[in-house]
Structures are given as structure tokens and as C-alpha cells.
Coordinates of C-alpha atoms in Angstrom, one line a residue:
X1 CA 173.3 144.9 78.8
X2 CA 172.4 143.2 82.2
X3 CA 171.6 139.6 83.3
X4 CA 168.1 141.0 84.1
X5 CA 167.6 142.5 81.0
X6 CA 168.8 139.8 78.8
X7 CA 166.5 137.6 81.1
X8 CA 163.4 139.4 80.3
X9 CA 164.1 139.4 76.5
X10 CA 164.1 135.8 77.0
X11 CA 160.8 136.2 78.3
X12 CA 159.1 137.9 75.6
X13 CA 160.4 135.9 73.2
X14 CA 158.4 133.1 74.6
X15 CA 155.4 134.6 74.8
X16 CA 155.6 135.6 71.4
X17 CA 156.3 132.2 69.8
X18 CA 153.3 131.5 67.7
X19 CA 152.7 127.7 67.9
X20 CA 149.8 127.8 64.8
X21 CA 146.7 129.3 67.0
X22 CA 148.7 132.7 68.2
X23 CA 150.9 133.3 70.6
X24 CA 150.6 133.8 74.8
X25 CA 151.4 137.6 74.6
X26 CA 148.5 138.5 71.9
X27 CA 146.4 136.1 73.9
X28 CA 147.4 138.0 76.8
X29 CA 146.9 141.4 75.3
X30 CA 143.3 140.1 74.1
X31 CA 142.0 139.0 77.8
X32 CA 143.5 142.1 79.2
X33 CA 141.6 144.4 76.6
X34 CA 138.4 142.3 76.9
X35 CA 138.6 142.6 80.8
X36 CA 138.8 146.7 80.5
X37 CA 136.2 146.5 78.1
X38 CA 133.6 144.7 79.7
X39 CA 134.9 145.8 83.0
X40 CA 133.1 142.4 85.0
X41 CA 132.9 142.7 88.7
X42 CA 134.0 139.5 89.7
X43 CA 136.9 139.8 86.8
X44 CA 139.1 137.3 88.9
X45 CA 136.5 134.9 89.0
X46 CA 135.7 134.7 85.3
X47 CA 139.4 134.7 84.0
X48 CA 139.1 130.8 83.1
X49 CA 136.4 131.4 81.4
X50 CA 137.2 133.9 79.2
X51 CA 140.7 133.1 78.4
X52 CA 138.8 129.3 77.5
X53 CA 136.4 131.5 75.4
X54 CA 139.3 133.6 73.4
X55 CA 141.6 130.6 72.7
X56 CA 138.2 128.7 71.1
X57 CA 137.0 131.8 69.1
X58 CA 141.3 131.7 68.0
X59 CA 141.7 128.2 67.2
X60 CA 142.6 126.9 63.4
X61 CA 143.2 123.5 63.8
X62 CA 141.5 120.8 62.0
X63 CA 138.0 120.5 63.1
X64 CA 136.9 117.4 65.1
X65 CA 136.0 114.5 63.8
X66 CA 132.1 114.0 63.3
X67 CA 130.2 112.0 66.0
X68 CA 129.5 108.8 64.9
X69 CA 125.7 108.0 64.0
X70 CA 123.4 105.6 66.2
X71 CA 122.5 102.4 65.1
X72 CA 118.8 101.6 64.8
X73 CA 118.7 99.7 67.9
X74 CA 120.1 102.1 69.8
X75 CA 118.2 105.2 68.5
X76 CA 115.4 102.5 69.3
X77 CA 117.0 102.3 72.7
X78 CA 117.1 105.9 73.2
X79 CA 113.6 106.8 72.1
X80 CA 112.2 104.2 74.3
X81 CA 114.1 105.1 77.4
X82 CA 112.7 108.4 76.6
X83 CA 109.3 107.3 76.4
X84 CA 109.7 105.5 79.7
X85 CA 110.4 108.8 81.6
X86 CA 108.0 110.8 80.1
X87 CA 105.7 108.1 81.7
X88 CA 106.5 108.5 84.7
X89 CA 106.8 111.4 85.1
X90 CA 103.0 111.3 84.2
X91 CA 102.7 109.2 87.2
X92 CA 104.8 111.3 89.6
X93 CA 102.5 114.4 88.5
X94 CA 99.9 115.4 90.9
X95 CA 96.4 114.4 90.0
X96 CA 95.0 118.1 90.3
X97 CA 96.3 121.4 88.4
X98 CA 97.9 124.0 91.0
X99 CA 95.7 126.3 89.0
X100 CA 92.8 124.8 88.8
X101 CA 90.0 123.6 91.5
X102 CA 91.7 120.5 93.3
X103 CA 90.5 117.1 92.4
X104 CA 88.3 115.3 94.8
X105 CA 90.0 111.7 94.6
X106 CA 88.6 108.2 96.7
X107 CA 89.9 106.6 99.4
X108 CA 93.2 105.1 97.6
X109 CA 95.0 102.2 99.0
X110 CA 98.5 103.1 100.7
X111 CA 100.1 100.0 99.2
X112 CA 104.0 101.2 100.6
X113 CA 102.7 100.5 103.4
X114 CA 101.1 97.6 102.8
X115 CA 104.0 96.3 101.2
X116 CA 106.2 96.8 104.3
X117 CA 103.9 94.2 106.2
X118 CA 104.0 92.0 102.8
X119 CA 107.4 91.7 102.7
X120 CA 107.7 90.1 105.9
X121 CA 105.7 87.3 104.6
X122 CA 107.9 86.8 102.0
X123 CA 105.3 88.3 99.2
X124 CA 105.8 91.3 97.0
X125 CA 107.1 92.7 94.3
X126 CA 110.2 94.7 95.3
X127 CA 111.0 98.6 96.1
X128 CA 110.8 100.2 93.0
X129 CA 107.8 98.2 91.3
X130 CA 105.9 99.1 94.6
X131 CA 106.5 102.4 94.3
X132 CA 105.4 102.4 90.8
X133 CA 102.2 100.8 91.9
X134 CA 101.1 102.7 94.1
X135 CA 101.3 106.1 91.7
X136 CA 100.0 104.1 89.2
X137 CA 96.8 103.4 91.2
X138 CA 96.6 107.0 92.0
X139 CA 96.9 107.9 88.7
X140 CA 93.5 105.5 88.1
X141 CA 91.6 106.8 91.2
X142 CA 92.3 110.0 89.6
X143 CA 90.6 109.2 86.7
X144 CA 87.7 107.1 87.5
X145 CA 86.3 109.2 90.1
X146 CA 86.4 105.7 92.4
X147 CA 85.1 105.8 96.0
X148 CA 88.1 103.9 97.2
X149 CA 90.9 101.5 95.2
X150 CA 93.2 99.2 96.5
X151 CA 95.6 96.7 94.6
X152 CA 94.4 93.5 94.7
X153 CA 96.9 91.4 93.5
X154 CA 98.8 89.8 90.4
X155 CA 97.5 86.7 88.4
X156 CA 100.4 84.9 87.0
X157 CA 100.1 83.6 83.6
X158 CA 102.1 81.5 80.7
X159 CA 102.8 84.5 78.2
X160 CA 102.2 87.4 80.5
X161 CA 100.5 88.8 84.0
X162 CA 97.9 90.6 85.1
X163 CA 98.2 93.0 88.2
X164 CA 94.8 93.6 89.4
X165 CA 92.8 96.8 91.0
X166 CA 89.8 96.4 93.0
X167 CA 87.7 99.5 93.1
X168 CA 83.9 100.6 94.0
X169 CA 81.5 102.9 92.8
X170 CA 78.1 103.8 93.8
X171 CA 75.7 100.6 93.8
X172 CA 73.5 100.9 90.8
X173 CA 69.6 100.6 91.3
X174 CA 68.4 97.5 88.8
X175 CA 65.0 96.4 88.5
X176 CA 64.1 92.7 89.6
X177 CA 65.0 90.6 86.7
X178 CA 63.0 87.4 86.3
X179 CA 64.5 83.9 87.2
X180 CA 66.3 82.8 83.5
X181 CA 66.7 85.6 81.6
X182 CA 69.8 87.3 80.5
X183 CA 69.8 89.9 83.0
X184 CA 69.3 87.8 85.7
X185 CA 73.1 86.1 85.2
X186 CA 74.5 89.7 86.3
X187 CA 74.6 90.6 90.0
X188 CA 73.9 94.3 89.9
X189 CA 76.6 96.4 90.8
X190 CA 77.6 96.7 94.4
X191 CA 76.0 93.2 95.0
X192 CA 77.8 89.6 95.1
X193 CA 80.0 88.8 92.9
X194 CA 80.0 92.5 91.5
X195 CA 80.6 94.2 94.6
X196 CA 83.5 95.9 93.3
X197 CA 85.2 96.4 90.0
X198 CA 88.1 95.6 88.6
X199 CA 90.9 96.5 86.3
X200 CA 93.9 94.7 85.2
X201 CA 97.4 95.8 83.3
X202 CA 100.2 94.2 82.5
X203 CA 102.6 96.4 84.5
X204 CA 105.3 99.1 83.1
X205 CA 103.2 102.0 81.9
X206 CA 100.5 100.1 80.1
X207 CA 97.2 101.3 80.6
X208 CA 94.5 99.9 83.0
X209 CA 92.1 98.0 81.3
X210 CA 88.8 97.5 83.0
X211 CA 86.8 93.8 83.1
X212 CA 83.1 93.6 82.7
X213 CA 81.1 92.7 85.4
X214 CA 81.4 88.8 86.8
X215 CA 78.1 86.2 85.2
X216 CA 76.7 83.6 87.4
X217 CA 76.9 81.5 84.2
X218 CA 80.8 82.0 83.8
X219 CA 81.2 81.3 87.4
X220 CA 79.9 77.9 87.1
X221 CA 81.8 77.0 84.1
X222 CA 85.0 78.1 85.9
X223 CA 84.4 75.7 88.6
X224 CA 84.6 72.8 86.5
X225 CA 87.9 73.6 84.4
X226 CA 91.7 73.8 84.7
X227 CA 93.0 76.3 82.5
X228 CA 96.2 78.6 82.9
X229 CA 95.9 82.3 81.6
X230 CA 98.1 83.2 78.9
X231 CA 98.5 86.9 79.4
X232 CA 96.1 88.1 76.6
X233 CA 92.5 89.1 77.7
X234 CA 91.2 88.6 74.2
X235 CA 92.9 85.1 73.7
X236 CA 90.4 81.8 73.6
X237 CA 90.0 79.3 76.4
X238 CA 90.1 75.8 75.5
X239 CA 88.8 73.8 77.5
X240 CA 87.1 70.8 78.8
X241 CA 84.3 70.7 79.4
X242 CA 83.2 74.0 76.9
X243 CA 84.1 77.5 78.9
X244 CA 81.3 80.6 77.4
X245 CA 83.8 83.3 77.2
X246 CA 87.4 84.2 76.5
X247 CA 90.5 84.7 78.9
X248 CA 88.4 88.1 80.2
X249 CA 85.3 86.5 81.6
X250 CA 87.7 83.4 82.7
X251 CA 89.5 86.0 84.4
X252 CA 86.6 88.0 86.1
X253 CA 84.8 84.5 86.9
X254 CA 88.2 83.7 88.9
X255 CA 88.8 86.8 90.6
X256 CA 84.9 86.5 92.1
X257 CA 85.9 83.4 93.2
X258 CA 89.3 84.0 95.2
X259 CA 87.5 87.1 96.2
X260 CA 84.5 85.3 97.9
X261 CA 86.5 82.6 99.7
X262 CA 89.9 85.0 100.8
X263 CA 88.8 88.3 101.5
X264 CA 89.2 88.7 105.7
X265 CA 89.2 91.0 108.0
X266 CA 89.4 91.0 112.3
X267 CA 87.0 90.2 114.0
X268 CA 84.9 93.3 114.9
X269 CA 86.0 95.4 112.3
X270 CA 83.2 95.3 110.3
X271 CA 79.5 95.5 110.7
X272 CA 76.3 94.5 108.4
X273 CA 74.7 97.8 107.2
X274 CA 71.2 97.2 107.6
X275 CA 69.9 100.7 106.4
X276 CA 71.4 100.1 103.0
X277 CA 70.1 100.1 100.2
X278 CA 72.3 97.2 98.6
X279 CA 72.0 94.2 100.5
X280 CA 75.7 92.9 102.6
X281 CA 77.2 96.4 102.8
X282 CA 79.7 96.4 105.3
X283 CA 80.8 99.3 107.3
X284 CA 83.5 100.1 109.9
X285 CA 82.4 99.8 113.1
X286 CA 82.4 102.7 115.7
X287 CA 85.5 102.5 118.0
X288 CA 87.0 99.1 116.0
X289 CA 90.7 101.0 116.5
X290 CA 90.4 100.7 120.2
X291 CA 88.9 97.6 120.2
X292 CA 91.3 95.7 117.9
X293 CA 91.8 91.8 118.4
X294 CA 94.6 91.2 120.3
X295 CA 97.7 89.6 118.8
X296 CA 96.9 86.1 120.1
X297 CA 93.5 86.1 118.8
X298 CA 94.9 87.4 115.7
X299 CA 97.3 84.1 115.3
X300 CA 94.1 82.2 115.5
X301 CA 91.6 81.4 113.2
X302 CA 88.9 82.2 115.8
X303 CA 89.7 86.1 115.2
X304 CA 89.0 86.5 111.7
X305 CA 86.2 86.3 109.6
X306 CA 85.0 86.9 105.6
X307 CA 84.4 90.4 104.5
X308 CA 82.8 89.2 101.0
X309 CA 79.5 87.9 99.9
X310 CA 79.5 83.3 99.7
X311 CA 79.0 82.4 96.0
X312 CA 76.2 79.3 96.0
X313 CA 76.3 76.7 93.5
X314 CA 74.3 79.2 91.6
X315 CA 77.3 81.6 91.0
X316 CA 75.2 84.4 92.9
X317 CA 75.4 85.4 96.1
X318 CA 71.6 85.2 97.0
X319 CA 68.3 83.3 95.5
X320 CA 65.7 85.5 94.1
X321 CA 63.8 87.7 95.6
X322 CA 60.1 85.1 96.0
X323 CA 58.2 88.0 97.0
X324 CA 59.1 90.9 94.8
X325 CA 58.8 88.6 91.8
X326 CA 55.0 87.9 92.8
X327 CA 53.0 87.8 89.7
X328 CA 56.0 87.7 87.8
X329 CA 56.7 84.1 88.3
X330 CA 54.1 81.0 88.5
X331 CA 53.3 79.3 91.7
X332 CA 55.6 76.3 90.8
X333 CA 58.7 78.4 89.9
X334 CA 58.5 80.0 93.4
X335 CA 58.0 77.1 95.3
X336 CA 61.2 75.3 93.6
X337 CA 63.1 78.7 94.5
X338 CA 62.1 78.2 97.9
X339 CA 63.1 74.6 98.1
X340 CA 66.7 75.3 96.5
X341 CA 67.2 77.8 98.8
X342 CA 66.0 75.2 101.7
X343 CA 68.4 72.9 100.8
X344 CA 71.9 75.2 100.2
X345 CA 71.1 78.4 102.5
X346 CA 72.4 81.7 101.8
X347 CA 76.0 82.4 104.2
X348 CA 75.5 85.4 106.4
X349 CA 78.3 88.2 106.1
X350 CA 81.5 88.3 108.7
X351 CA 81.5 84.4 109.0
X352 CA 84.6 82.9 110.9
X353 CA 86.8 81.3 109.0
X354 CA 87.0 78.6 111.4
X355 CA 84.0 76.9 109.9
X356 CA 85.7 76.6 106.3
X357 CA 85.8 72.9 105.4
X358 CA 85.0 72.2 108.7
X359 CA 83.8 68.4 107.6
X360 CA 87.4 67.8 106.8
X361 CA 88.7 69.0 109.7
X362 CA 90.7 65.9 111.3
X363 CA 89.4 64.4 114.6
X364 CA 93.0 65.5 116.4
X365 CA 93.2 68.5 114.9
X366 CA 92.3 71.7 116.9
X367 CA 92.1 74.3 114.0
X368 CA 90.5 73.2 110.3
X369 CA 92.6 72.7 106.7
X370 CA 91.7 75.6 104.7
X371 CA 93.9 78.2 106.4
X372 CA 97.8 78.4 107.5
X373 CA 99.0 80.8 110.6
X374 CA 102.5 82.1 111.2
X375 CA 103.9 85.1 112.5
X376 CA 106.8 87.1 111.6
X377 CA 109.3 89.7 113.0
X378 CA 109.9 90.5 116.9
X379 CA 107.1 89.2 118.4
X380 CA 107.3 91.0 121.8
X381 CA 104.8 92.6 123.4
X382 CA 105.8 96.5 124.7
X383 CA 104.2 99.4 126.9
X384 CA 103.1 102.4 125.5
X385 CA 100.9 105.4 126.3
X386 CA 97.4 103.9 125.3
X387 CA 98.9 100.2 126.4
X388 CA 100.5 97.4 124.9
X389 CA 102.0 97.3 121.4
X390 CA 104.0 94.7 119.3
X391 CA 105.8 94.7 115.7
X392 CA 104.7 91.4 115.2
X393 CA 103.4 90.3 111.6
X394 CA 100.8 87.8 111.1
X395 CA 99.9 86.3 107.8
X396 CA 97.4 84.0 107.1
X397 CA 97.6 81.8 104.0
X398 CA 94.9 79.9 102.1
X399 CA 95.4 76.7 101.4
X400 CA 92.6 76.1 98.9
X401 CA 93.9 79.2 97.1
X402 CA 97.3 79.0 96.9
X403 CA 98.5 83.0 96.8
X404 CA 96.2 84.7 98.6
X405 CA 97.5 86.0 102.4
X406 CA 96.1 88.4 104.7
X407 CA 98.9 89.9 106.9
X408 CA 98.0 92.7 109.4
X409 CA 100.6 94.9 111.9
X410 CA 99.2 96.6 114.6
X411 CA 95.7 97.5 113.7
X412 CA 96.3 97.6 109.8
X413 CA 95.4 94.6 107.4
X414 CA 95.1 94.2 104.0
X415 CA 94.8 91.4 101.8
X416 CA 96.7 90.4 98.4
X417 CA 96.4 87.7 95.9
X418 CA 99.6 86.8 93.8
X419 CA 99.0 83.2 92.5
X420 CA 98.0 81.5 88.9
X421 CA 94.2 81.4 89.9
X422 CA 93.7 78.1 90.7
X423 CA 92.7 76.1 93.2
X424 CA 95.7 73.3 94.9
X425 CA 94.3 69.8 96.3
X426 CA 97.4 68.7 97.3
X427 CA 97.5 70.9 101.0
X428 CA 93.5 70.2 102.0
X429 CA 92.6 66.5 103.3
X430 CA 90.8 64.7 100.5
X431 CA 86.8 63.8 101.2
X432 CA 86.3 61.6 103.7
X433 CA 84.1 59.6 102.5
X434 CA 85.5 59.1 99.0
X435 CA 88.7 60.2 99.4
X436 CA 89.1 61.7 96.6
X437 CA 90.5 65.1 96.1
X438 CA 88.7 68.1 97.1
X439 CA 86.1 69.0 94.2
X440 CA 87.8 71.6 92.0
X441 CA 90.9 71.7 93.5
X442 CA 94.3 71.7 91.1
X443 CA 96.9 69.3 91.5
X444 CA 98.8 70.3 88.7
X445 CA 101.4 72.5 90.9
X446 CA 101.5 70.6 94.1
X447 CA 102.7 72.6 97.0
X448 CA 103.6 69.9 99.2
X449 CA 105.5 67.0 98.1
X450 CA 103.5 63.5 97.9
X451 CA 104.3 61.2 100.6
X452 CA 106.9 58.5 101.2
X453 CA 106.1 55.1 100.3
X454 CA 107.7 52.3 102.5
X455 CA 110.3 50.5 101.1
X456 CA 109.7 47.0 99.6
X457 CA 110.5 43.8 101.2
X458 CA 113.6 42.5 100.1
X459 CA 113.5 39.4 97.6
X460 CA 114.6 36.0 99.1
X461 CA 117.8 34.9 97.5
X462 CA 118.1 31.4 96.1
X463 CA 120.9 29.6 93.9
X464 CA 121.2 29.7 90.5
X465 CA 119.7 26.8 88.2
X466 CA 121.5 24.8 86.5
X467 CA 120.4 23.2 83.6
X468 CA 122.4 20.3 83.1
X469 CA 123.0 19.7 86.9
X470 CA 119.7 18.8 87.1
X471 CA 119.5 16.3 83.8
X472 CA 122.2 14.4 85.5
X473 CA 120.6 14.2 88.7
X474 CA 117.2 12.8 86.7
X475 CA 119.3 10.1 84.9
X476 CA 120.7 8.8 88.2
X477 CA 117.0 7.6 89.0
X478 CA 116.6 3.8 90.1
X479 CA 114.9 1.8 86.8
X480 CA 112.1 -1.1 87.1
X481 CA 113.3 -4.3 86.5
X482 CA 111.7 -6.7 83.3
X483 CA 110.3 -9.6 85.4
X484 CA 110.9 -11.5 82.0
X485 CA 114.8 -10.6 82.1

């Protein structure tokens, strides 16, 4: 026998040792006879796959051991992380069905975009909650059937926040209501304080949950109380003096306010519809791309202006209407009407902001208290086809609101609140006459430190007393003589 034959006895000797699960020749024998049998075309290819497959279907060993079970707060874990991407993947689904007729949907805020200009004032709420946002508020345009939505901001609270959506709908027709009565402490929709409506959640995937409409009444309670929300719309306000409502209206009343005093918008971009049927509709005016301020007029206060109704001391926006209440009213209710509205007139729409607290305004000063300027980014100025552009960002910031900004790039603006719904005294001059702090204004979170008293007068040093020093120095006193002596 040869060296070559004794080697290849060798060789099948290995491959017919059988370590427990068969040996590498019948495993062999079995891939080769399932090869000619199914007779794959890409045999070479599938090899691993099959041999993997035979040596499984071959195996005796002992079994594996059983995969250990969850714990509850895990399978809690697991189930709510599951429940989290089902939501959004709610959100991420497109509002119409490919098979169905598409869904007409609003004008809906771009708020990526928005955010982008945000973020270089130093406001917003990251990436990923943006994005979330923004599908979120799609998701409600979607099913509201809303002429337009927009976010406008997030009202911080003790136990919980509120992110807010500010839509609008077609203005409602209401009849008159007389001076007094219930109806009359509601603004109709599209008018005043109930322009637009409003919805709030809490963020995540919780539902939006829309506020009724703003009262005069609860307007003029908020105005006299300090209260922090607590997160919970159905939660009670205690207060001082007595608020009519719960965290809801407080909420609504507050969100009419900072929407009255903060909302801007350039100057020229919007124009008084006269032909409408709701009284201060505002409309776009023809051409206003073109004719865009300019980027030094924007860093002013002279090129911006309010783009929301003035709430008198009434909580409305306007005095009742004398003349289509004739008949309704006696001749004594109308003429005190008329002399309220004499003494605190109605605002006109698109007034410069300028003028706001005007009477506080410092002699020196060239611009007045209630709003703060500052731009951001590159603030060149370059060529392009139709001109000049720039990348700068300009924010304006209230000081009587402490929260709201306005920041516009180019020719796009939008406005955001993000604040705990109260007013701050401590950045506005107090009254000059009384100089006390601005009426309704909330010192309770200063934003600008107090400032620095002069330092006191140092003490004059002098010695020590001594006690008995001074005894000794009394006895050494020159006595009277007795005459008699």
C-alpha cells in the first residue's frame, strides 16, 4: 500500500468520525443529494445556507435554555415605546388617502422654518420636538378643516405646559346683543379678543384640546391677579381678588391679552379690509414682497406695527354699536356709551409700536420702554438679481411680556410666545408720577437685577470706655471747703 493511499484512508476516517450530531461525510453526502435534488441555479451561492439548514434539522444536543421573561416594568417599557411609534407614525401619515379624493387642508404654518429664524434668537425648542410640532399641527389642520394654523407658542406652568395653536375659521354672523347681558361678554368669532381660536396640549402625542372663546368679564379679572398655571386646564384658580373661572378661562383670558399687545407685523404688510363683513380684518397687501421694509427700518421700532385688535378696559375690542342698538337701549344708556367711549377711544388697527407706553418714554431716550431690538447672524448686506439681500435676523422682544419675540429674515416673520403668562415690572420705567410699578405688571421673576445701593459711610472710630477709668478721674475732683472748719 502507498503513502497516498494510506493518506486518503486517513482522510475518510475523519470525515466519518461522528462527534454526537453525525459525521462530515453523511453531512456531505446529504448537501450533495439535496443539491441534485433541488437542482438551484445559483447552487454556489446557497451552499452556506443549506449546509446551516441540514446541520440544524441534524442537531441532538440539549435544547437552549428558555429566554428569560420581562419584568413588568419593562413589558411596561416595551408596550409604551410601542405606543409611541405607532403615534407617530400617525403623525408622519399623509392627511389624505392615495385612494380617496385629496383633502383640502388651510394655510398651515411652516414652523421648521420658523424655527430656523427662532433659533438665532436663542428661542425654541430643539430639532426633533420642532419637527414633531409641525406634523402635529398638520395633523390638526387636517382635522379641523381650519383656514390657516400657526403655533403660537408654549405657556410654561408649575406641574406641566401648554403648547398653544392659533387657528381661524369663518367669522360667525351674531346678532347685536344688548349692553349687560350674557351674550354681550363674548366677542363674536372673528372679532377682538376671539379673532382666532385656540387649542392647547401638553406635547408628546397627547391630543389637542380646544379653549372656549375669550369673556370680556374673565379679561378683566385677569388683569388684576398674579397666578401661575399649574398644567391642568380643569384645576382651580385661587386667587386674590376672586378670578370667575378655572385655569381654562385664566388661560384663554391670558392668551387674548399677549395676543393684543405682541402680535406685529412690518410695516406695510397689512392692510384694513374695509369690505368685510367683520370689522379689523386684515389682509395682505398687493405687492408687500417687493416692497418689504428694509433691514434698517426693520431694527427700529418705527417699522413695525400691531396686527391684533387693542383690548379697552372693557375686555372688548370695541364699544357697542349706539346706532344699531336704537330702541333697544334707553336714551341714558346710549349717551353714557357714548361718553365712555369719548373718554378711552377705540385703537385703530396697524398702530406703531412706537407709541406703546409712550408717557414713560424717558426724556433722553430716542426709542420708548416696551420693546427691545437686536439683531443676529451676518449682518451684511449682498447683491443679487432683484437687489440687495442680507441673512441678518432681527428679533424684537417685549418687555411688558416677558416671552413673546417677533424675529423676521428676509421677508418672512412670525411671532412666538414661550413665557409663564405674565406680565414683568422690573424692565419698563415705573409711573412717573407715582413711581410705582407699572399697573399689572409681575415682579415676581425679575428679569433684570435690582440696582446697586451705594455703600454706607464708614462709622467714626473712638476708644473704648472704661468704666473704672473714669470713676477715678470723678474722685480726683477739687472739694468745697467748710468755712466753719
Amino acid at each position: 500500500m502507498g503513502t497516498c493511499d494510506i493518506a486518503l484512508e486517513r482522510v475518510h476516517a475523519l470525515l466519518r468520525v461522528d462527534a454526537g450530531n453525525g459525521s462530515l461525510y453523511n453531512h456531505l453526502v446529504q448537501l450533495a443529494r439535496t443539491l441534485a435534488e433541488e437542482k438551484p441555479k445559483d447552487a454556489l451561492e446557497q451552499v452556506e445556507a443549506l449546509s446551516r439548514r441540514l446541520k440544524e434539522s441534524a442537531f441532538r444536543g440539549a435544547p437552549a435554555p428558555e429566554e428569560p421573561e420581562l419584568s413588568v416594568a419593562e413589558k411596561a417599557a416595551e408596550d409604551e415605546s410601542k405606543k409611541c411609534a405607532q403615534s407617530f407614525m400617525q403623525l408622519l401619515r399623509p392627511p389624505s388617502d392615495p385612494t380617496a379624493a385629496p383633502k383640502v387642508l388651510g394655510v398651515v404654518q411652516n414652523y421648521l422654518e420658523d424655527a430656523a429664524i427662532f433659533e438665532w434668537a436663542g428661542v425654541g425648542f430643539g430639532k426633533q420636538e420642532s419637527y414633531h410640532l409641525s406634523m402635529s399641527l398638520r395633523k390638526l389642520a387636517a382635522d379641523s378643516g381650519l383656514e390657516s394654523l400657526r403655533l403660537w407658542g408654549k405657556v410654561l406652568g408649575t406641574g406641566g405646559d401648554y403648547y398653544v395653536a392659533e387657528g381661524t375659521l369663518n367669522a360667525a354672523e351674531q346678532a347685536v346683543a344688548l349692553p349687560g347681558s350674557p351674550d354681550d361678554d363674548v366677542e363674536p368669532r372673528g372679532q377682538g379678543a376671539n379673532r382666532c381660536i385656540y387649542w392647547v396640549t401638553k406635547g408628546g402625542f397627547d391630543p389637542w384640546v380646544r379653549l372656549p372663546h375669550a369673556r370680556a368679564s374673565h379679561v378683566r379679572a385677569a388683569r388684576n391677579i398674579k397666578h401661575m398655571m399649574s398644567g391642568n386646564l380643569s384645576s382651580e384658580v385661587i386667587s386674590t381678588p376672586w378670578f370667575p373661572g378655572g385655569e381654562e378661562q385664566l388661560l384663554r383670558a391670558q392668551i387674548a391679552r399677549i395676543t393684543s399687545t405682541c402680535t406685529l407685523a412690518p410695516k406695510g404688510w397689512f392692510e384694513v379690509d374695509e369690505e368685510a363683513p367683520v370689522k379689523n380684518t386684515l389682509r395682505m397687501v398687493e405687492g408687500a414682497a417687493e416692497a418689504f421694509p428694509s433691514p434698517e427700518e426693520l431694527a427700529t421700532q418705527g417699522g413695525w406695527v400691531h396686527a391684533a385688535p387693542f383690548l379697552l378696559s372693557t375686555g372688548k375690542s370695541s364699544w357697542p354699536d349706539v346706532d344699531a342698538l336704537e330702541g333697544k337701549i334707553t336714551e341714558e344708556q346710549a349717551e353714557e356709551i357714548k361718553a365712555l367711549a369719548e373718554n378711552e377711544p377705540e385703537k385703530a388697527m396697524l398702530e406703531g409700536i412706537e407709541a406703546d407706553l409712550e408717557e414713560l418714554k424717558p426724556e433722553e431716550a430716542e426709542t420708548g420702554p416696551a420693546w427691545s431690538i437686536k439683531n443676529y447672524g451676518d449682518e451684511g448686506v449682498y447683491s443679487s438679481g432683484d437687489g440687495t439681500a442680507t441673512l441678518r435676523v432681527t428679533a424684537l422682544r417685549s418687555m411688558i411680556w416677558p416671552g413673546a419675540v417677533t424675529a423676521v429674515k428676509g421677508t418672512r416673520f412670525a411671532n412666538l410666545y414661550v413665557g409663564y403668562g405674565m406680565k414683568c415690572g422690573s424692565l419698563v420705567g415705573p409711573e412717573k408720577e407715582s413711581g410705582l410699578p407699572l399697573r399689572g405688571t409681575m415682579p415676581l421673576m425679575p428679569l433684570a437685577p435690582e440696582d446697586i445701593m451705594d455703600e454706607p459711610v464708614d462709622l467714626e472710630e473712638h476708644e473704648e470706655p472704661n468704666p473704672i477709668q473714669d470713676e477715678a478721674e470723678s474722685d480726683k475732683g477739687e472739694l468745697e471747703e467748710d468755712p466753719d472748719q
